[in-house]
Amino acid sequence: MTEETLTIRNNSTGKEADFSLLKGTIGTPVIDVSSLNKKMGLFTYDPGFMSTSSCKSAITYIDGEKGVLLYRGYPIDQLAEKCSFLEVAHLLMNGELASDSKQAEFEHEVGQHAMLHEAMRSFIDGFHYDAHPMAMMVGIVGSLSAFYHSELDMNDPEHRRISAMRMLAKMPVIAAACYRHSIGFPFVYPRSDLSYCENFLNMMFSLPSQKYIDKDNYIDPVAVKALNLLFILHADHEQNASTSTVRLASSTGANPYACIAAGIGALWGPAHGGANEAVLSMLEEIGTVDRIPMFIEKAKDKNDPFRLMGFGHRVYKNFDPRATIIRKACYEVLEGLAGSEKDPLFELALELEKYALNDEYFIEKKLYPNVDFYSGIIYKALNIPVDMFTVMFTIARTAGWVSHWLEMMAEPGQRIGRPRQIYTGHDIRNI
Ligand code: SDX
């Protein structure tokens, strides 16, 4: 961390002071303003944190101008091409890709933690059948701390590691349980002979009435490959809203399950992870190519709250590298999965992208398809229901959330996050 200084002068008072200019390995330098109030009696103001770094992190790097996304230094397209989701999870959580033996140990431990406490099933059954699965996820994950009292000494690195592994392992089991509950089908237990993504598909779609045949006969490898890819692409993304929520909650020393549940709540918003579900609803509302111009005009109309879901990004101002990879995968998955060769919504999405990218408004505001624009096309081809799309994002992002949680909890001198404000209310007054 190299340091230069920057002098800030308050012209109205003449006060000035030097502040450190910090530079990371790569990326935009930052001014350390932590002593600004002490030195100059000032706060900074940055709603939405457009220009604010909240922490130091070695996990993920994004260059919004160049469309670069690195997990622990590895470019996302290489990881998407060469790794499985659990290999990437190990990389994010531990800093390095594991050797074959270490990866086998890691995956064995994930399998050991996959089972849910049997009492959780009555908790899940307590939800109304039509509860939104994201509402169930927030509740069930938050309740994990009620089921797992042991290993909750947050000062113990081993307790932290076990908690992180538990969440990585249990998230797909809880997700599939929510889906099975919503359709009134029996809960399916995870199996030790299946990989992480094979297990998820089995827990989602296998039927007790189905004659047992081996996995090669009923879990489509095209679907497994597509899931690994989507989970890798959604695994982490620097200090996005849900990850920042996990970090802020964790700064109070709250238990990790409650902190991850807070992240799930933040991810659910349509401006964030909820966008993938909103994209499918938007494409279904647009319906046909001839209706695209009308919706593009709606998206541009300041008086219309409608936004083109799956477009735009706080950081990426040229293209989201994940959207590029997913668009290409859509062709392969739709070709490869029997019965989904042609999806009119995919054709519509391609036309909508073409139209938007040639529209002055979208060009001027640098609005491009983001990770959520095409992911739903693949989830739909995998028969994942639309209201489960953000749950899929939750499964993947758990790897990122627990990695950031582990990173910040291991950092010495952690302090509670507590931003200030500009007060615009009444001055002191008497009743
Ligand atoms: C994710 O942060 C992350 O890394 C998130 C994420 C991750 O992996 O964690 O990448 C995942 O959340 C992706 C984003 C998914 N959300 C959507 O697709 C919802 C639609 N997009 C927008 O709501 C918006 O683009 C955001 C929320 C993504 C970004 O919001 P910003 O950076 O605050 O941008 P903004 O709202 O200030 O918009 C800038 C301008 C505005 O116009 P002006 O006020 O300048 O005239 O662009 C316009 C906006 O009105 N605009 C859009 C638009 N997005 C921005 N206009 C129409 N349609 C859109 N989608």
Short mmCIF file of C-alpha atoms and ligand atoms in Angstrom, two decimals:
data_model
loop_
_atom_site.label_atom_id
_atom_site.label_comp_id
_atom_site.label_asym_id
_atom_site.label_seq_id
_atom_site.Cartn_x
_atom_site.Cartn_y
_atom_site.Cartn_z
CA MET A 1 0.00 0.00 0.00
CA THR A 2 2.01 2.99 -1.28
CA GLU A 3 1.27 6.38 0.30
CA GLU A 4 1.40 9.97 -1.05
CA THR A 5 -0.44 12.90 0.52
CA LEU A 6 -3.17 15.22 -0.70
CA THR A 7 -3.78 18.65 0.89
CA ILE A 8 -7.40 19.74 1.45
CA ARG A 9 -7.92 23.45 2.06
CA ASN A 10 -11.19 24.96 3.33
CA ASN A 11 -11.23 28.31 1.53
CA SER A 12 -13.93 29.76 3.80
CA THR A 13 -11.93 29.15 7.00
CA GLY A 14 -8.41 28.98 5.53
CA LYS A 15 -7.93 25.67 7.39
CA GLU A 16 -5.94 23.03 5.50
CA ALA A 17 -4.54 19.60 6.27
CA ASP A 18 -2.72 16.72 4.55
CA PHE A 19 -4.39 13.37 3.98
CA SER A 20 -2.84 10.10 2.82
CA LEU A 21 -3.42 9.06 -0.79
CA LEU A 22 -3.50 5.25 -0.70
CA LYS A 23 -2.98 3.02 -3.73
CA GLY A 24 -3.90 -0.68 -3.88
CA THR A 25 -2.28 -3.30 -6.11
CA ILE A 26 -4.31 -1.98 -9.09
CA GLY A 27 -7.25 0.41 -9.38
CA THR A 28 -8.28 3.92 -8.39
CA PRO A 29 -6.25 5.61 -5.62
CA VAL A 30 -8.22 6.62 -2.50
CA ILE A 31 -7.98 9.56 -0.08
CA ASP A 32 -7.95 8.35 3.54
CA VAL A 33 -10.48 10.77 5.07
CA SER A 34 -10.81 8.93 8.40
CA SER A 35 -9.14 11.93 10.19
CA LEU A 36 -11.08 14.61 8.22
CA ASN A 37 -13.46 15.41 11.09
CA LYS A 38 -10.61 15.56 13.64
CA LYS A 39 -8.32 17.68 11.44
CA MET A 40 -10.89 19.96 9.76
CA GLY A 41 -14.25 19.49 11.52
CA LEU A 42 -15.80 18.20 8.30
CA PHE A 43 -17.66 15.07 7.15
CA THR A 44 -17.76 13.72 3.58
CA TYR A 45 -21.12 13.35 1.80
CA ASP A 46 -21.56 10.55 -0.75
CA PRO A 47 -25.10 9.10 -0.90
CA GLY A 48 -25.05 5.78 -2.77
CA PHE A 49 -21.29 5.64 -2.15
CA MET A 50 -20.51 6.63 -5.74
CA SER A 51 -16.92 7.58 -4.81
CA THR A 52 -16.42 5.87 -1.46
CA SER A 53 -14.29 2.84 -0.58
CA SER A 54 -15.58 1.13 2.54
CA CYS A 55 -12.69 -1.27 3.18
CA LYS A 56 -9.52 -2.90 1.89
CA SER A 57 -10.07 -6.26 0.23
CA ALA A 58 -7.96 -8.79 -1.69
CA ILE A 59 -10.85 -10.88 -2.98
CA THR A 60 -12.31 -9.31 -6.16
CA TYR A 61 -11.23 -6.53 -8.49
CA ILE A 62 -13.49 -4.76 -11.01
CA ASP A 63 -12.47 -2.25 -13.67
CA GLY A 64 -15.75 -0.71 -14.83
CA GLU A 65 -14.27 1.09 -17.84
CA LYS A 66 -12.41 -1.95 -19.19
CA GLY A 67 -15.03 -4.55 -18.20
CA VAL A 68 -12.49 -6.44 -16.09
CA LEU A 69 -13.54 -8.81 -13.28
CA LEU A 70 -10.85 -10.73 -11.33
CA TYR A 71 -11.42 -13.22 -8.47
CA ARG A 72 -8.15 -13.31 -6.47
CA GLY A 73 -6.40 -12.03 -9.62
CA TYR A 74 -7.81 -14.62 -12.04
CA PRO A 75 -9.92 -13.23 -14.95
CA ILE A 76 -13.56 -14.32 -14.75
CA ASP A 77 -13.58 -15.80 -18.26
CA GLN A 78 -10.70 -18.15 -17.41
CA LEU A 79 -12.39 -19.29 -14.19
CA ALA A 80 -15.71 -19.74 -16.03
CA GLU A 81 -13.97 -21.85 -18.66
CA LYS A 82 -11.65 -23.95 -16.49
CA CYS A 83 -13.17 -24.32 -13.00
CA SER A 84 -16.14 -25.70 -11.12
CA PHE A 85 -18.13 -23.52 -8.73
CA LEU A 86 -16.65 -25.23 -5.66
CA GLU A 87 -13.12 -24.69 -7.01
CA VAL A 88 -13.95 -20.99 -7.32
CA ALA A 89 -15.55 -21.01 -3.85
CA HIS A 90 -12.30 -22.41 -2.42
CA LEU A 91 -10.36 -19.71 -4.30
CA LEU A 92 -12.57 -16.89 -2.98
CA MET A 93 -12.62 -18.19 0.60
CA ASN A 94 -8.96 -19.25 0.90
CA GLY A 95 -7.16 -17.05 -1.62
CA GLU A 96 -5.81 -19.79 -3.90
CA LEU A 97 -7.06 -22.53 -6.20
CA ALA A 98 -6.65 -25.81 -4.29
CA SER A 99 -4.51 -28.77 -5.26
CA ASP A 100 -6.54 -31.83 -6.28
CA SER A 101 -6.21 -33.39 -2.82
CA LYS A 102 -7.06 -30.18 -0.99
CA GLN A 103 -10.06 -29.60 -3.30
CA ALA A 104 -11.27 -33.15 -2.62
CA GLU A 105 -11.00 -32.48 1.12
CA PHE A 106 -12.88 -29.17 0.70
CA GLU A 107 -15.68 -30.80 -1.28
CA HIS A 108 -15.90 -33.70 1.16
CA GLU A 109 -16.38 -31.22 4.01
CA VAL A 110 -19.04 -29.34 2.03
CA GLY A 111 -20.84 -32.66 1.65
CA GLN A 112 -20.54 -33.33 5.39
CA HIS A 113 -22.26 -30.03 6.20
CA ALA A 114 -25.02 -30.32 3.59
CA MET A 115 -27.62 -32.00 5.82
CA LEU A 116 -30.13 -29.71 7.55
CA HIS A 117 -31.24 -30.19 11.18
CA GLU A 118 -34.41 -32.26 10.85
CA ALA A 119 -36.31 -29.74 12.99
CA MET A 120 -35.80 -27.19 10.17
CA ARG A 121 -38.31 -29.10 8.11
CA SER A 122 -41.20 -28.10 10.36
CA PHE A 123 -39.87 -24.53 10.20
CA ILE A 124 -40.00 -24.69 6.40
CA ASP A 125 -43.43 -26.33 6.47
CA GLY A 126 -44.67 -23.38 8.56
CA PHE A 127 -44.49 -21.10 5.53
CA HIS A 128 -47.62 -20.69 3.43
CA TYR A 129 -47.23 -22.67 0.18
CA ASP A 130 -47.18 -19.47 -1.90
CA ALA A 131 -44.56 -17.64 0.20
CA HIS A 132 -41.95 -16.04 -2.07
CA PRO A 133 -38.86 -18.28 -1.85
CA MET A 134 -36.65 -15.26 -1.10
CA ALA A 135 -38.83 -14.49 1.94
CA MET A 136 -38.31 -18.09 3.04
CA MET A 137 -34.54 -17.87 2.44
CA VAL A 138 -34.20 -14.76 4.63
CA GLY A 139 -36.13 -16.48 7.44
CA ILE A 140 -34.56 -19.91 7.22
CA VAL A 141 -30.93 -18.72 6.90
CA GLY A 142 -31.45 -16.28 9.78
CA SER A 143 -32.78 -19.19 11.85
CA LEU A 144 -29.62 -21.26 11.31
CA SER A 145 -28.13 -19.58 14.39
CA ALA A 146 -31.01 -21.12 16.38
CA PHE A 147 -30.02 -24.57 15.16
CA TYR A 148 -26.25 -24.29 15.29
CA HIS A 149 -25.27 -22.84 18.68
CA SER A 150 -21.86 -24.50 18.65
CA GLU A 151 -18.97 -22.95 16.72
CA LEU A 152 -20.26 -19.39 17.20
CA ASP A 153 -17.23 -17.88 18.97
CA MET A 154 -16.41 -15.31 16.29
CA ASN A 155 -12.95 -14.79 17.75
CA ASP A 156 -12.11 -18.41 16.96
CA PRO A 157 -10.89 -18.76 13.33
CA GLU A 158 -11.91 -22.42 13.25
CA HIS A 159 -15.46 -21.53 14.38
CA ARG A 160 -15.57 -18.90 11.63
CA ARG A 161 -14.33 -21.38 9.04
CA ILE A 162 -16.89 -24.02 10.01
CA SER A 163 -19.73 -21.42 9.94
CA ALA A 164 -18.65 -20.35 6.44
CA MET A 165 -18.50 -23.95 5.22
CA ARG A 166 -21.94 -24.66 6.73
CA MET A 167 -23.51 -21.77 4.82
CA LEU A 168 -21.85 -22.69 1.53
CA ALA A 169 -23.02 -26.29 1.97
CA LYS A 170 -26.55 -25.66 3.20
CA MET A 171 -27.65 -22.84 0.89
CA PRO A 172 -28.57 -25.08 -2.09
CA VAL A 173 -30.30 -27.56 0.25
CA ILE A 174 -32.41 -24.78 1.79
CA ALA A 175 -33.10 -23.32 -1.66
CA ALA A 176 -34.32 -26.63 -3.05
CA ALA A 177 -36.39 -27.23 0.10
CA CYS A 178 -38.14 -23.88 -0.45
CA TYR A 179 -38.99 -24.89 -4.00
CA ARG A 180 -40.24 -28.35 -3.02
CA HIS A 181 -42.39 -26.77 -0.27
CA SER A 182 -43.90 -24.34 -2.79
CA ILE A 183 -45.04 -27.18 -5.07
CA GLY A 184 -46.08 -29.51 -2.26
CA PHE A 185 -43.44 -32.10 -3.13
CA PRO A 186 -41.45 -34.05 -0.54
CA PHE A 187 -38.08 -32.74 0.59
CA VAL A 188 -35.10 -34.45 -1.11
CA TYR A 189 -31.94 -35.05 0.92
CA PRO A 190 -28.50 -34.18 -0.47
CA ARG A 191 -26.46 -37.17 -1.66
CA SER A 192 -22.74 -37.75 -1.17
CA ASP A 193 -22.35 -39.38 -4.62
CA LEU A 194 -23.38 -36.21 -6.46
CA SER A 195 -21.43 -33.00 -7.09
CA TYR A 196 -22.66 -29.65 -5.76
CA CYS A 197 -24.63 -28.76 -8.90
CA GLU A 198 -25.81 -32.34 -9.56
CA ASN A 199 -27.08 -32.43 -5.97
CA PHE A 200 -28.97 -29.18 -6.42
CA LEU A 201 -30.71 -30.42 -9.57
CA ASN A 202 -31.51 -33.72 -7.87
CA MET A 203 -32.95 -31.99 -4.78
CA MET A 204 -35.01 -29.73 -7.03
CA PHE A 205 -36.39 -32.14 -9.59
CA SER A 206 -36.03 -35.82 -8.61
CA LEU A 207 -39.25 -37.67 -7.82
CA PRO A 208 -39.67 -40.49 -5.27
CA SER A 209 -41.89 -42.17 -7.81
CA GLN A 210 -39.03 -42.08 -10.32
CA LYS A 211 -37.37 -45.46 -10.85
CA TYR A 212 -33.81 -45.13 -9.53
CA ILE A 213 -31.40 -44.78 -12.43
CA ASP A 214 -27.88 -43.44 -12.17
CA LYS A 215 -27.10 -39.75 -12.38
CA ASP A 216 -25.81 -39.98 -15.95
CA ASN A 217 -29.26 -40.96 -17.03
CA TYR A 218 -31.34 -38.24 -15.51
CA ILE A 219 -29.18 -35.27 -14.50
CA ASP A 220 -28.35 -33.59 -17.81
CA PRO A 221 -24.61 -32.74 -17.92
CA VAL A 222 -25.49 -29.69 -20.03
CA ALA A 223 -27.59 -28.42 -17.11
CA VAL A 224 -24.80 -29.19 -14.61
CA LYS A 225 -22.25 -27.31 -16.75
CA ALA A 226 -24.63 -24.34 -17.12
CA LEU A 227 -25.24 -24.18 -13.36
CA ASN A 228 -21.53 -24.27 -12.55
CA LEU A 229 -21.01 -21.41 -15.00
CA LEU A 230 -23.86 -19.27 -13.62
CA PHE A 231 -22.79 -19.88 -10.02
CA ILE A 232 -19.19 -18.90 -10.85
CA LEU A 233 -20.30 -15.70 -12.60
CA HIS A 234 -22.53 -14.71 -9.66
CA ALA A 235 -20.15 -15.78 -6.88
CA ASP A 236 -18.68 -12.40 -5.97
CA HIS A 237 -18.59 -8.80 -7.09
CA GLU A 238 -16.53 -6.58 -4.77
CA GLN A 239 -18.50 -4.26 -2.44
CA ASN A 240 -21.96 -4.53 -4.05
CA ALA A 241 -25.01 -3.65 -1.96
CA SER A 242 -25.60 -7.10 -0.46
CA THR A 243 -21.92 -7.73 0.31
CA SER A 244 -21.66 -4.29 1.92
CA THR A 245 -24.75 -5.20 3.97
CA VAL A 246 -23.08 -8.40 5.17
CA ARG A 247 -19.94 -6.44 6.09
CA LEU A 248 -21.86 -3.74 7.96
CA ALA A 249 -23.94 -6.28 9.89
CA SER A 250 -20.80 -8.30 10.67
CA SER A 251 -19.02 -5.20 12.02
CA THR A 252 -21.37 -5.34 15.05
CA GLY A 253 -20.19 -8.88 15.86
CA ALA A 254 -23.60 -10.36 15.00
CA ASN A 255 -23.59 -14.09 14.26
CA PRO A 256 -22.74 -14.99 10.66
CA TYR A 257 -26.09 -16.57 9.82
CA ALA A 258 -27.91 -13.35 10.74
CA CYS A 259 -25.39 -11.32 8.71
CA ILE A 260 -25.82 -13.50 5.63
CA ALA A 261 -29.61 -13.32 6.06
CA ALA A 262 -29.25 -9.52 5.97
CA GLY A 263 -27.31 -9.86 2.71
CA ILE A 264 -30.09 -12.04 1.27
CA GLY A 265 -32.60 -9.35 2.10
CA ALA A 266 -30.51 -6.72 0.30
CA LEU A 267 -29.95 -8.95 -2.74
CA TRP A 268 -33.71 -9.42 -3.14
CA GLY A 269 -34.22 -5.82 -4.30
CA PRO A 270 -35.06 -5.40 -8.03
CA ALA A 271 -32.20 -2.89 -8.38
CA HIS A 272 -29.81 -5.67 -7.30
CA GLY A 273 -30.18 -9.44 -7.46
CA GLY A 274 -33.96 -9.25 -7.85
CA ALA A 275 -33.36 -7.90 -11.37
CA ASN A 276 -33.03 -11.39 -12.91
CA GLU A 277 -36.63 -12.20 -11.94
CA ALA A 278 -37.73 -8.72 -13.10
CA VAL A 279 -36.03 -9.21 -16.51
CA LEU A 280 -38.12 -12.31 -17.26
CA SER A 281 -41.33 -10.54 -16.19
CA MET A 282 -40.32 -7.56 -18.38
CA LEU A 283 -39.59 -9.78 -21.42
CA GLU A 284 -42.94 -11.54 -20.94
CA GLU A 285 -44.67 -8.12 -20.70
CA ILE A 286 -42.95 -6.87 -23.87
CA GLY A 287 -43.95 -10.13 -25.54
CA THR A 288 -43.06 -9.38 -29.16
CA VAL A 289 -40.29 -7.53 -31.01
CA ASP A 290 -42.71 -4.91 -32.38
CA ARG A 291 -43.43 -3.75 -28.81
CA ILE A 292 -39.76 -3.07 -28.02
CA PRO A 293 -39.78 0.63 -29.14
CA MET A 294 -42.70 1.38 -26.81
CA PHE A 295 -40.85 -0.06 -23.81
CA ILE A 296 -37.58 1.65 -24.72
CA GLU A 297 -39.49 4.97 -24.72
CA LYS A 298 -41.02 4.09 -21.34
CA ALA A 299 -37.53 3.38 -19.95
CA LYS A 300 -36.36 6.80 -21.16
CA ASP A 301 -39.38 8.67 -19.78
CA LYS A 302 -38.40 10.37 -16.50
CA ASN A 303 -42.04 10.43 -15.45
CA ASP A 304 -42.35 6.67 -15.90
CA PRO A 305 -40.85 4.54 -13.10
CA PHE A 306 -40.25 1.73 -15.64
CA ARG A 307 -36.59 0.86 -16.13
CA LEU A 308 -35.10 -1.60 -18.60
CA MET A 309 -34.36 -4.38 -16.12
CA GLY A 310 -31.02 -6.11 -16.63
CA PHE A 311 -29.53 -2.92 -18.07
CA GLY A 312 -27.12 -0.50 -16.42
CA HIS A 313 -24.57 -0.90 -13.67
CA ARG A 314 -22.98 1.31 -11.04
CA VAL A 315 -19.49 0.17 -12.02
CA TYR A 316 -19.52 -1.25 -15.56
CA LYS A 317 -19.80 1.59 -18.06
CA ASN A 318 -18.87 -0.29 -21.24
CA PHE A 319 -19.97 -3.87 -20.76
CA ASP A 320 -20.47 -6.42 -17.97
CA PRO A 321 -18.06 -9.27 -18.81
CA ARG A 322 -20.46 -11.69 -17.15
CA ALA A 323 -23.29 -10.73 -19.51
CA THR A 324 -21.03 -11.42 -22.49
CA ILE A 325 -20.20 -14.89 -21.18
CA ILE A 326 -23.84 -15.69 -20.32
CA ARG A 327 -25.13 -14.53 -23.71
CA LYS A 328 -22.73 -16.96 -25.39
CA ALA A 329 -23.74 -19.74 -22.98
CA CYS A 330 -27.41 -19.20 -23.81
CA TYR A 331 -26.78 -20.42 -27.36
CA GLU A 332 -24.95 -23.52 -26.10
CA VAL A 333 -27.48 -24.36 -23.38
CA LEU A 334 -30.54 -23.87 -25.59
CA GLU A 335 -28.91 -25.99 -28.30
CA GLY A 336 -27.79 -28.63 -25.81
CA LEU A 337 -30.90 -29.04 -23.68
CA ALA A 338 -33.48 -31.22 -25.30
CA GLY A 339 -36.70 -29.38 -26.03
CA SER A 340 -35.39 -25.85 -25.45
CA GLU A 341 -33.71 -25.23 -28.81
CA LYS A 342 -35.78 -22.16 -29.50
CA ASP A 343 -36.81 -19.79 -26.73
CA PRO A 344 -38.75 -16.82 -28.09
CA LEU A 345 -37.77 -14.83 -25.00
CA PHE A 346 -34.09 -15.30 -25.86
CA GLU A 347 -34.72 -14.05 -29.38
CA LEU A 348 -36.64 -11.12 -27.89
CA ALA A 349 -33.80 -10.37 -25.42
CA LEU A 350 -31.26 -10.31 -28.26
CA GLU A 351 -33.45 -7.90 -30.25
CA LEU A 352 -34.03 -5.73 -27.18
CA GLU A 353 -30.27 -5.52 -26.54
CA LYS A 354 -29.61 -4.61 -30.17
CA TYR A 355 -32.30 -1.91 -30.10
CA ALA A 356 -31.14 -0.41 -26.78
CA LEU A 357 -27.46 -0.39 -27.74
CA ASN A 358 -28.34 1.70 -30.79
CA ASP A 359 -30.44 4.19 -28.84
CA GLU A 360 -28.86 7.57 -28.01
CA TYR A 361 -30.19 7.54 -24.41
CA PHE A 362 -28.60 4.20 -23.56
CA ILE A 363 -25.38 5.11 -25.34
CA GLU A 364 -25.10 8.49 -23.59
CA LYS A 365 -25.88 7.01 -20.16
CA LYS A 366 -23.58 4.02 -20.80
CA LEU A 367 -26.31 1.46 -20.10
CA TYR A 368 -25.40 -2.08 -21.18
CA PRO A 369 -26.78 -5.52 -20.34
CA ASN A 370 -25.61 -6.63 -16.89
CA VAL A 371 -25.27 -10.07 -15.34
CA ASP A 372 -29.03 -10.31 -14.79
CA PHE A 373 -30.13 -9.67 -18.36
CA TYR A 374 -29.51 -13.13 -19.84
CA SER A 375 -29.19 -15.37 -16.76
CA GLY A 376 -32.95 -15.92 -16.55
CA ILE A 377 -32.99 -17.36 -20.09
CA ILE A 378 -30.76 -20.20 -18.91
CA TYR A 379 -32.56 -20.69 -15.59
CA LYS A 380 -35.83 -20.95 -17.53
CA ALA A 381 -34.28 -23.56 -19.85
CA LEU A 382 -33.28 -25.51 -16.70
CA ASN A 383 -36.96 -25.40 -15.58
CA ILE A 384 -36.11 -23.17 -12.62
CA PRO A 385 -39.28 -21.14 -11.87
CA VAL A 386 -38.96 -17.34 -12.20
CA ASP A 387 -39.54 -16.68 -8.49
CA MET A 388 -36.49 -18.88 -7.76
CA PHE A 389 -34.12 -16.83 -9.96
CA THR A 390 -32.88 -14.59 -7.14
CA VAL A 391 -32.59 -17.66 -4.92
CA MET A 392 -30.14 -19.00 -7.52
CA PHE A 393 -28.19 -15.75 -7.21
CA THR A 394 -28.24 -16.24 -3.41
CA ILE A 395 -26.70 -19.72 -3.64
CA ALA A 396 -23.84 -18.41 -5.76
CA ARG A 397 -23.25 -15.16 -3.88
CA THR A 398 -23.00 -17.03 -0.57
CA ALA A 399 -19.45 -17.93 -1.65
CA GLY A 400 -18.64 -14.21 -1.98
CA TRP A 401 -20.46 -13.15 1.17
CA VAL A 402 -18.72 -15.72 3.40
CA SER A 403 -15.36 -14.85 1.80
CA HIS A 404 -15.78 -11.15 2.62
CA TRP A 405 -17.03 -12.09 6.09
CA LEU A 406 -13.96 -14.28 6.72
CA GLU A 407 -11.66 -11.55 5.36
CA MET A 408 -13.08 -8.77 7.54
CA MET A 409 -13.36 -10.92 10.71
CA ALA A 410 -9.70 -11.89 10.37
CA GLU A 411 -8.61 -8.26 10.08
CA PRO A 412 -7.21 -6.92 13.37
CA GLY A 413 -8.78 -3.74 14.83
CA GLN A 414 -12.17 -4.23 13.19
CA ARG A 415 -14.49 -1.34 14.19
CA ILE A 416 -18.28 -1.04 14.01
CA GLY A 417 -19.47 0.60 10.79
CA ARG A 418 -21.31 3.80 11.67
CA PRO A 419 -21.71 6.46 8.93
CA ARG A 420 -22.73 10.05 9.72
CA GLN A 421 -25.24 12.36 7.92
CA ILE A 422 -26.20 15.88 6.89
CA TYR A 423 -28.99 16.82 9.32
CA THR A 424 -31.84 18.63 7.55
CA GLY A 425 -34.44 18.57 10.35
CA HIS A 426 -35.52 21.30 12.81
CA ASP A 427 -32.96 23.20 14.85
CA ILE A 428 -33.39 22.76 18.63
CA ARG A 429 -36.86 23.95 19.73
CA ASN A 430 -39.11 23.78 22.85
CA ILE A 431 -42.49 22.05 23.14
C1 SDX B 1 -26.60 -6.31 -9.89
O1 SDX B 1 -23.14 -3.54 -7.61
C2 SDX B 1 -23.01 -4.73 -8.18
O2 SDX B 1 -21.93 -5.19 -8.45
C3 SDX B 1 -24.34 -5.45 -8.44
C4 SDX B 1 -24.22 -6.76 -9.22
C5 SDX B 1 -23.50 -7.83 -8.41
O3 SDX B 1 -22.97 -8.77 -9.05
O4 SDX B 1 -23.55 -7.76 -7.17
O5 SDX B 1 -23.54 -6.56 -10.43
C6 SDX B 1 -25.61 -7.35 -9.50
O6 SDX B 1 -27.27 -5.80 -9.01
C7 SDX B 1 -26.69 -5.88 -11.32
C8 SDX B 1 -27.72 -4.70 -11.55
C9 SDX B 1 -29.11 -5.31 -11.65
N1 SDX B 1 -30.12 -4.25 -11.63
C10 SDX B 1 -30.85 -3.95 -12.77
O7 SDX B 1 -30.67 -4.48 -13.86
C11 SDX B 1 -31.96 -2.93 -12.52
C12 SDX B 1 -31.94 -1.87 -13.65
N2 SDX B 1 -30.73 -1.06 -13.49
C13 SDX B 1 -30.81 0.14 -12.75
O8 SDX B 1 -31.74 0.21 -11.72
C14 SDX B 1 -29.46 0.82 -12.51
O9 SDX B 1 -28.79 0.79 -13.69
C15 SDX B 1 -28.57 0.25 -11.42
C16 SDX B 1 -29.28 0.14 -10.10
C17 SDX B 1 -28.05 -1.08 -11.80
C18 SDX B 1 -27.37 1.20 -11.28
O10 SDX B 1 -27.87 2.37 -10.69
P1 SDX B 1 -26.94 3.69 -10.55
O11 SDX B 1 -25.51 3.38 -10.77
O12 SDX B 1 -27.34 4.36 -9.29
O13 SDX B 1 -27.36 4.54 -11.79
P2 SDX B 1 -28.51 5.59 -11.75
O14 SDX B 1 -29.75 4.99 -11.19
O15 SDX B 1 -27.97 6.85 -11.13
O16 SDX B 1 -28.75 5.82 -13.31
C19 SDX B 1 -27.94 6.72 -14.04
C20 SDX B 1 -28.88 7.25 -15.14
C21 SDX B 1 -30.22 7.77 -14.58
O17 SDX B 1 -30.68 8.74 -15.47
P3 SDX B 1 -30.43 10.32 -15.04
O18 SDX B 1 -31.01 10.49 -13.65
O19 SDX B 1 -28.94 10.51 -15.09
O20 SDX B 1 -31.19 11.11 -16.11
O21 SDX B 1 -29.22 6.16 -16.02
C22 SDX B 1 -30.61 5.92 -15.93
C23 SDX B 1 -31.13 6.59 -14.67
O22 SDX B 1 -32.49 6.95 -14.81
N3 SDX B 1 -30.76 4.46 -15.85
C24 SDX B 1 -31.68 3.75 -16.51
C25 SDX B 1 -31.42 2.41 -16.18
N4 SDX B 1 -30.39 2.34 -15.34
C26 SDX B 1 -29.98 3.62 -15.13
N5 SDX B 1 -32.68 4.12 -17.33
C27 SDX B 1 -33.43 3.12 -17.84
N6 SDX B 1 -33.25 1.80 -17.58
C28 SDX B 1 -32.25 1.42 -16.75
N7 SDX B 1 -32.06 0.13 -16.48
#
